[in-house]
Coordinates of C-alpha atoms in Angstrom, one line a residue:
M1 CA 0.0 0.0 0.0
R2 CA 1.1 3.6 -0.6
I3 CA -0.2 7.0 0.3
V4 CA -2.0 8.9 -2.4
T5 CA -1.6 12.7 -2.2
P6 CA -4.3 15.2 -2.9
K7 CA -2.1 16.6 -5.7
E8 CA -2.0 13.2 -7.4
L9 CA -5.8 12.8 -7.0
S10 CA -6.4 16.2 -8.6
T11 CA -4.8 15.0 -11.9
F12 CA -7.5 12.3 -12.4
K13 CA -11.0 12.7 -13.7
I14 CA -11.7 9.0 -13.3
L15 CA -10.1 7.2 -10.3
P16 CA -7.6 4.6 -11.6
F17 CA -7.3 2.6 -8.4
D18 CA -9.2 1.7 -5.2
L19 CA -8.7 4.1 -2.3
Y20 CA -8.5 2.9 1.4
N21 CA -8.5 4.7 4.7
E22 CA -6.0 4.0 7.5
S23 CA -8.2 1.1 8.7
N24 CA -7.8 -0.6 5.3
E25 CA -11.5 0.1 4.5
K26 CA -12.3 0.9 0.9
I27 CA -13.4 4.5 0.4
L28 CA -13.8 4.7 -3.3
S29 CA -13.5 2.2 -6.1
A30 CA -11.5 2.3 -9.3
G31 CA -13.5 3.7 -12.2
E32 CA -15.5 6.2 -10.1
V33 CA -15.7 9.8 -11.4
L34 CA -13.8 12.1 -9.1
T35 CA -16.3 14.8 -8.6
P36 CA -15.4 18.0 -6.6
G37 CA -17.6 16.7 -3.8
K38 CA -15.6 13.4 -3.6
L39 CA -12.3 15.3 -3.6
I40 CA -13.5 17.4 -0.7
M41 CA -14.7 14.3 1.2
L42 CA -11.2 12.7 0.7
K43 CA -9.6 15.7 2.4
S44 CA -11.3 14.8 5.6
Y45 CA -9.0 11.7 5.9
P46 CA -5.5 12.1 7.4
N47 CA -4.2 9.8 4.7
V48 CA -5.7 7.7 1.9
Y49 CA -4.0 4.7 0.4
T50 CA -4.0 2.5 -2.7
E51 CA -2.5 -0.7 -3.8
E52 CA 0.1 -0.6 -6.6
F53 CA -1.2 1.1 -9.8
S54 CA -2.7 -1.1 -12.5
N55 CA -3.2 0.0 -16.1
D56 CA -6.1 -2.6 -16.4
V57 CA -8.9 -0.6 -14.8
S58 CA -12.5 -0.6 -15.8
G59 CA -14.9 2.3 -15.6
L60 CA -18.5 2.3 -14.3
N61 CA -19.8 1.0 -17.6
G62 CA -17.4 -2.0 -17.5
K63 CA -15.3 -0.7 -20.4
K64 CA -11.5 -0.5 -19.9
I65 CA -10.3 3.1 -19.2
D66 CA -7.7 4.4 -21.6
F67 CA -5.7 6.7 -19.4
G68 CA -3.4 7.5 -22.3
E69 CA -6.4 8.9 -24.1
I70 CA -7.4 10.9 -21.1
K71 CA -3.9 12.4 -20.8
N72 CA -3.9 13.3 -24.5
L73 CA -7.2 15.0 -24.1
T74 CA -6.3 17.1 -21.1
E75 CA -2.6 17.8 -21.4
F76 CA -2.3 20.8 -23.8
T77 CA -1.2 24.4 -23.3
Y78 CA -1.8 27.5 -25.3
E79 CA 1.9 27.6 -26.2
S80 CA 1.9 24.1 -27.4
L81 CA -0.8 24.5 -30.0
D82 CA 0.2 24.8 -33.6
P83 CA -2.0 27.2 -35.5
S84 CA -1.4 25.3 -38.7
D85 CA -3.3 22.3 -37.2
F86 CA -6.5 24.3 -37.0
E87 CA -8.2 25.4 -40.2
T88 CA -10.4 28.4 -39.7
V89 CA -11.2 31.9 -40.9
V90 CA -9.9 35.1 -39.3
N91 CA -10.9 38.7 -39.1
K92 CA -8.2 40.3 -41.3
D93 CA -9.1 43.8 -39.8
G94 CA -9.1 42.5 -36.2
I95 CA -7.1 44.1 -33.4
L96 CA -5.5 40.7 -32.6
E97 CA -2.8 39.3 -34.8
I98 CA -4.0 36.5 -37.1
E99 CA -1.9 33.8 -35.4
D100 CA -3.4 34.8 -32.0
Q101 CA -6.9 34.7 -33.4
V102 CA -6.4 31.1 -34.7
K103 CA -4.7 29.9 -31.5
I104 CA -7.4 31.5 -29.2
K105 CA -10.1 29.8 -31.2
Y106 CA -8.2 26.5 -31.3
F107 CA -7.5 26.6 -27.5
Y108 CA -11.2 27.5 -26.7
R109 CA -12.5 24.7 -28.8
K110 CA -10.2 22.2 -27.0
V111 CA -11.4 23.5 -23.6
M112 CA -15.0 23.1 -24.7
D113 CA -14.2 19.5 -25.7
L114 CA -13.1 19.0 -22.1
F115 CA -16.4 20.4 -20.8
A116 CA -18.4 18.3 -23.2
Q117 CA -16.8 15.2 -21.8
E118 CA -17.2 16.5 -18.2
Y119 CA -13.6 17.3 -17.5
Y120 CA -14.7 20.4 -15.7
E121 CA -11.7 21.0 -13.4
D122 CA -9.2 20.6 -16.2
G123 CA -11.3 22.9 -18.4
L124 CA -11.6 25.6 -15.8
V125 CA -7.9 25.7 -15.1
K126 CA -7.3 26.2 -18.8
L127 CA -10.1 28.7 -19.3
Y128 CA -8.7 31.0 -16.6
I129 CA -5.6 31.2 -18.7
L130 CA -7.7 32.5 -21.5
V131 CA -9.5 34.9 -19.2
D132 CA -6.1 36.4 -18.2
M133 CA -5.0 36.5 -21.8
F134 CA -8.2 38.4 -22.8
Y135 CA -7.7 40.9 -20.0
K136 CA -4.1 41.6 -20.8
N137 CA -4.3 41.6 -24.6
I138 CA -7.7 43.3 -25.2
F139 CA -9.1 45.1 -22.2
K140 CA -6.0 46.8 -20.8
K141 CA -5.0 48.1 -24.3
Y142 CA -8.5 49.1 -25.6
G143 CA -9.3 52.8 -25.7
K144 CA -12.6 54.5 -24.9
M145 CA -14.0 54.0 -28.4
G146 CA -13.3 51.8 -31.4
K147 CA -14.8 49.9 -34.2
G148 CA -16.8 46.9 -33.0
S149 CA -16.2 45.1 -36.2
Q150 CA -12.5 44.9 -35.4
M151 CA -13.2 43.3 -32.0
R152 CA -15.0 40.3 -33.4
F153 CA -13.9 36.8 -34.0
L154 CA -15.4 35.6 -37.3
G155 CA -16.2 32.1 -38.4
E156 CA -17.5 29.1 -36.5
Y157 CA -20.5 30.3 -34.4
E158 CA -20.0 27.7 -31.6
I159 CA -16.5 29.0 -31.0
C160 CA -16.7 32.6 -31.9
H161 CA -20.0 33.5 -30.2
P162 CA -18.7 32.9 -26.6
L163 CA -15.4 34.7 -27.4
N164 CA -17.3 37.7 -28.8
V165 CA -19.7 37.8 -25.9
A166 CA -16.7 37.8 -23.6
I167 CA -15.1 40.7 -25.4
V168 CA -18.2 42.9 -25.5
A169 CA -19.2 42.0 -21.9
G170 CA -15.7 42.7 -20.6
L171 CA -15.6 46.0 -22.3
I172 CA -19.0 47.0 -20.9
A173 CA -17.7 46.1 -17.5
K174 CA -14.6 48.1 -18.0
K175 CA -16.5 51.2 -19.2
L176 CA -18.7 50.8 -16.1
E177 CA -15.4 51.0 -14.1
Y178 CA -15.7 47.5 -12.6
Q179 CA -12.6 46.3 -10.7
Q180 CA -10.2 43.9 -12.6
Q181 CA -11.4 40.9 -10.6
D182 CA -15.0 41.5 -11.5
I183 CA -14.1 42.1 -15.2
E184 CA -12.3 38.8 -15.3
Q185 CA -15.3 37.0 -13.7
I186 CA -17.6 38.5 -16.2
I187 CA -15.3 37.3 -19.0
M188 CA -15.4 33.8 -17.5
A189 CA -19.2 34.0 -17.2
A190 CA -19.4 34.9 -20.9
F191 CA -17.2 32.0 -21.9
I192 CA -19.5 29.5 -20.3
H193 CA -22.9 31.3 -20.4
D194 CA -24.2 28.6 -22.9
I195 CA -22.6 25.6 -21.3
G196 CA -26.1 24.1 -20.6
K197 CA -26.4 23.4 -24.4
F198 CA -24.0 20.5 -24.0
K199 CA -26.7 18.6 -22.0
I200 CA -29.8 19.1 -24.2
H201 CA -31.0 17.5 -27.4
L202 CA -29.3 19.3 -30.3
T203 CA -29.7 19.2 -34.1
E204 CA -27.3 16.8 -35.8
G205 CA -24.5 18.6 -37.6
D206 CA -24.8 21.8 -35.6
P207 CA -23.8 21.2 -31.9
L208 CA -25.3 24.5 -30.7
T209 CA -28.6 24.7 -32.6
I210 CA -31.5 24.3 -30.3
T211 CA -34.3 22.2 -31.7
N212 CA -37.4 23.4 -29.8
E213 CA -38.6 26.0 -27.3
E214 CA -38.5 23.6 -24.3
S215 CA -34.8 23.0 -25.0
V216 CA -34.2 26.7 -25.4
V217 CA -35.4 27.3 -21.9
A218 CA -33.7 24.2 -20.5
H219 CA -30.2 25.3 -21.4
T220 CA -30.3 28.3 -19.0
K221 CA -31.4 26.2 -16.0
I222 CA -29.0 23.3 -16.8
G223 CA -26.1 25.8 -17.3
Y224 CA -26.8 27.4 -13.9
D225 CA -26.8 24.0 -12.2
I226 CA -23.5 22.9 -13.8
I227 CA -21.7 26.2 -13.0
K228 CA -23.1 26.4 -9.4
N229 CA -23.1 22.8 -8.3
V230 CA -20.5 21.0 -10.5
M231 CA -18.0 23.7 -11.3
N232 CA -18.5 25.3 -7.9
L233 CA -18.2 28.8 -9.3
S234 CA -19.8 31.9 -7.8
D235 CA -23.6 32.5 -7.9
N236 CA -22.9 35.7 -9.9
I237 CA -21.4 33.6 -12.7
A238 CA -24.1 30.9 -12.4
R239 CA -26.9 33.6 -12.6
V240 CA -25.4 34.8 -15.9
A241 CA -26.1 31.4 -17.4
L242 CA -29.6 31.5 -16.0
E243 CA -30.5 35.1 -16.8
H244 CA -28.9 36.0 -20.1
H245 CA -32.2 35.6 -21.9
E246 CA -34.2 37.6 -19.4
N247 CA -35.5 40.9 -20.9
N248 CA -36.0 44.3 -19.2
D249 CA -39.8 44.2 -19.8
G250 CA -40.2 40.7 -18.4
S251 CA -40.7 39.0 -21.8
G252 CA -37.7 36.8 -21.5
Y253 CA -37.0 33.4 -20.0
P254 CA -36.7 31.2 -17.9
Q255 CA -38.3 33.2 -15.0
G256 CA -39.8 36.2 -16.8
L257 CA -37.7 38.6 -14.6
S258 CA -37.7 42.3 -15.3
N259 CA -35.8 45.4 -14.6
D260 CA -33.6 45.2 -11.4
Y261 CA -34.8 41.7 -10.6
I262 CA -32.2 40.7 -13.3
S263 CA -28.6 40.8 -12.0
E264 CA -26.4 43.5 -13.6
W265 CA -24.0 40.8 -14.8
G266 CA -27.0 39.1 -16.5
Q267 CA -28.0 42.4 -18.1
I268 CA -24.5 42.9 -19.4
I269 CA -24.4 39.4 -21.0
N270 CA -27.9 39.9 -22.4
V271 CA -26.7 42.9 -24.4
A272 CA -23.5 41.3 -25.4
N273 CA -25.2 38.0 -26.3
Y274 CA -27.9 39.7 -28.4
Y275 CA -25.4 41.9 -30.2
D276 CA -23.3 39.0 -31.3
N277 CA -26.3 36.9 -32.4
L278 CA -27.4 39.9 -34.4
A279 CA -24.0 40.4 -36.0
S280 CA -23.8 36.7 -36.7
N281 CA -27.2 36.7 -38.3
R282 CA -28.7 34.4 -35.7
T283 CA -31.8 36.5 -35.3
T284 CA -34.8 37.4 -37.5
T285 CA -33.2 40.8 -38.3
H286 CA -30.5 40.8 -41.0
V287 CA -27.6 43.1 -40.5
T288 CA -24.3 43.3 -42.5
S289 CA -22.3 45.7 -40.5
N290 CA -21.6 46.9 -36.9
R291 CA -23.4 50.2 -37.7
D292 CA -26.5 48.2 -38.7
A293 CA -26.3 46.1 -35.5
L294 CA -26.0 49.2 -33.3
R295 CA -29.0 50.9 -35.0
T296 CA -31.1 47.7 -34.5
M297 CA -30.2 47.5 -30.8
L298 CA -31.2 51.2 -30.4
E299 CA -34.5 50.5 -32.1
I300 CA -35.2 47.6 -29.7
G301 CA -34.2 49.8 -26.8
T302 CA -35.2 49.4 -23.2
K303 CA -38.0 47.0 -24.0
R304 CA -35.4 44.3 -24.0
F305 CA -32.3 45.9 -22.5
S306 CA -31.4 47.8 -19.4
A307 CA -31.0 51.4 -20.3
K308 CA -27.8 51.7 -18.3
I309 CA -26.2 48.8 -20.0
L310 CA -27.5 49.5 -23.5
Y311 CA -26.3 53.1 -23.7
T312 CA -23.0 52.1 -22.1
F313 CA -22.6 49.6 -24.9
I314 CA -23.7 52.0 -27.7
H315 CA -21.2 54.6 -26.6
M316 CA -18.4 52.0 -26.3
F317 CA -18.2 51.5 -30.1
A318 CA -17.8 54.0 -32.9
Y319 CA -21.2 54.3 -34.5
D320 CA -19.9 55.0 -38.0
D321 CA -18.6 51.5 -38.6
P322 CA -20.1 50.4 -42.0
K323 CA -17.6 47.7 -42.8
D324 CA -19.4 44.6 -44.1
F325 CA -18.6 41.6 -41.9
S326 CA -18.4 39.4 -45.0
D327 CA -15.5 41.5 -46.4
M328 CA -13.4 41.0 -43.3
T329 CA -12.7 37.3 -43.4
L330 CA -9.4 35.8 -44.5

């Protein structure tokens, strides 16, 4: 028998061996998923032990666990990614260098792959790296006004949408003079505001297209539960997932909240989320430029959006930005 350290346990998503207490009583069995709750429980023991490691371990479904495959899935860094391995389009007029655009999109996609397979702890560790990168490379350098078209990632909606929402939401928070810690938390909330979509029935061929109204509502509630109870993140971040489709006049979902009953972070993500959906032609209103998108948002006005957040957002971008999004891809 040998002692297993908390640090060693934190490297596993699925337990590769049986665990025992000091009385040689089995605590957990090989193949169990190491949830945050189980890791906390294990910390209550002075020491936990295992027999010698065996590569021949079966999971809960009886299938042999390929720990090499798990390692390959989780062990990557931003620096280790080769942009040439990821084929995508970029914003040729964007404020970020082309290589950075590709690597950020590639890195984010790999993090989402971790979340899709429920490697939440590994995914969060890596996502905080991206939060820090966004803050340092975009928000600290961005002036009081600029062209919204230059801030956007273009291409695959399921990758670009959360990144774009994070940029817009973070910039709104900055303009509202939020502290750095809160700006970073809002960026994180934007990255994962749609995480509930991984758990609902989706249309084949488009992993983030909702098939019916019931599922549309469900993704907000599921996202809240994952963020709050599985990822163990703050209620402020979890409420963003729950409330980002709530409207100022109470016409949104899932709770029909209105005005100040919607958290300010939820109101920020609501504006950022709708703006990117509009610019990505995911709404019934067709726009071709950032100027068209801003005009449409103003026409919708405070029926849908908080006046404070909407006008902060409108004044954040240069209104005269007629560049056609379709002319900006490379």
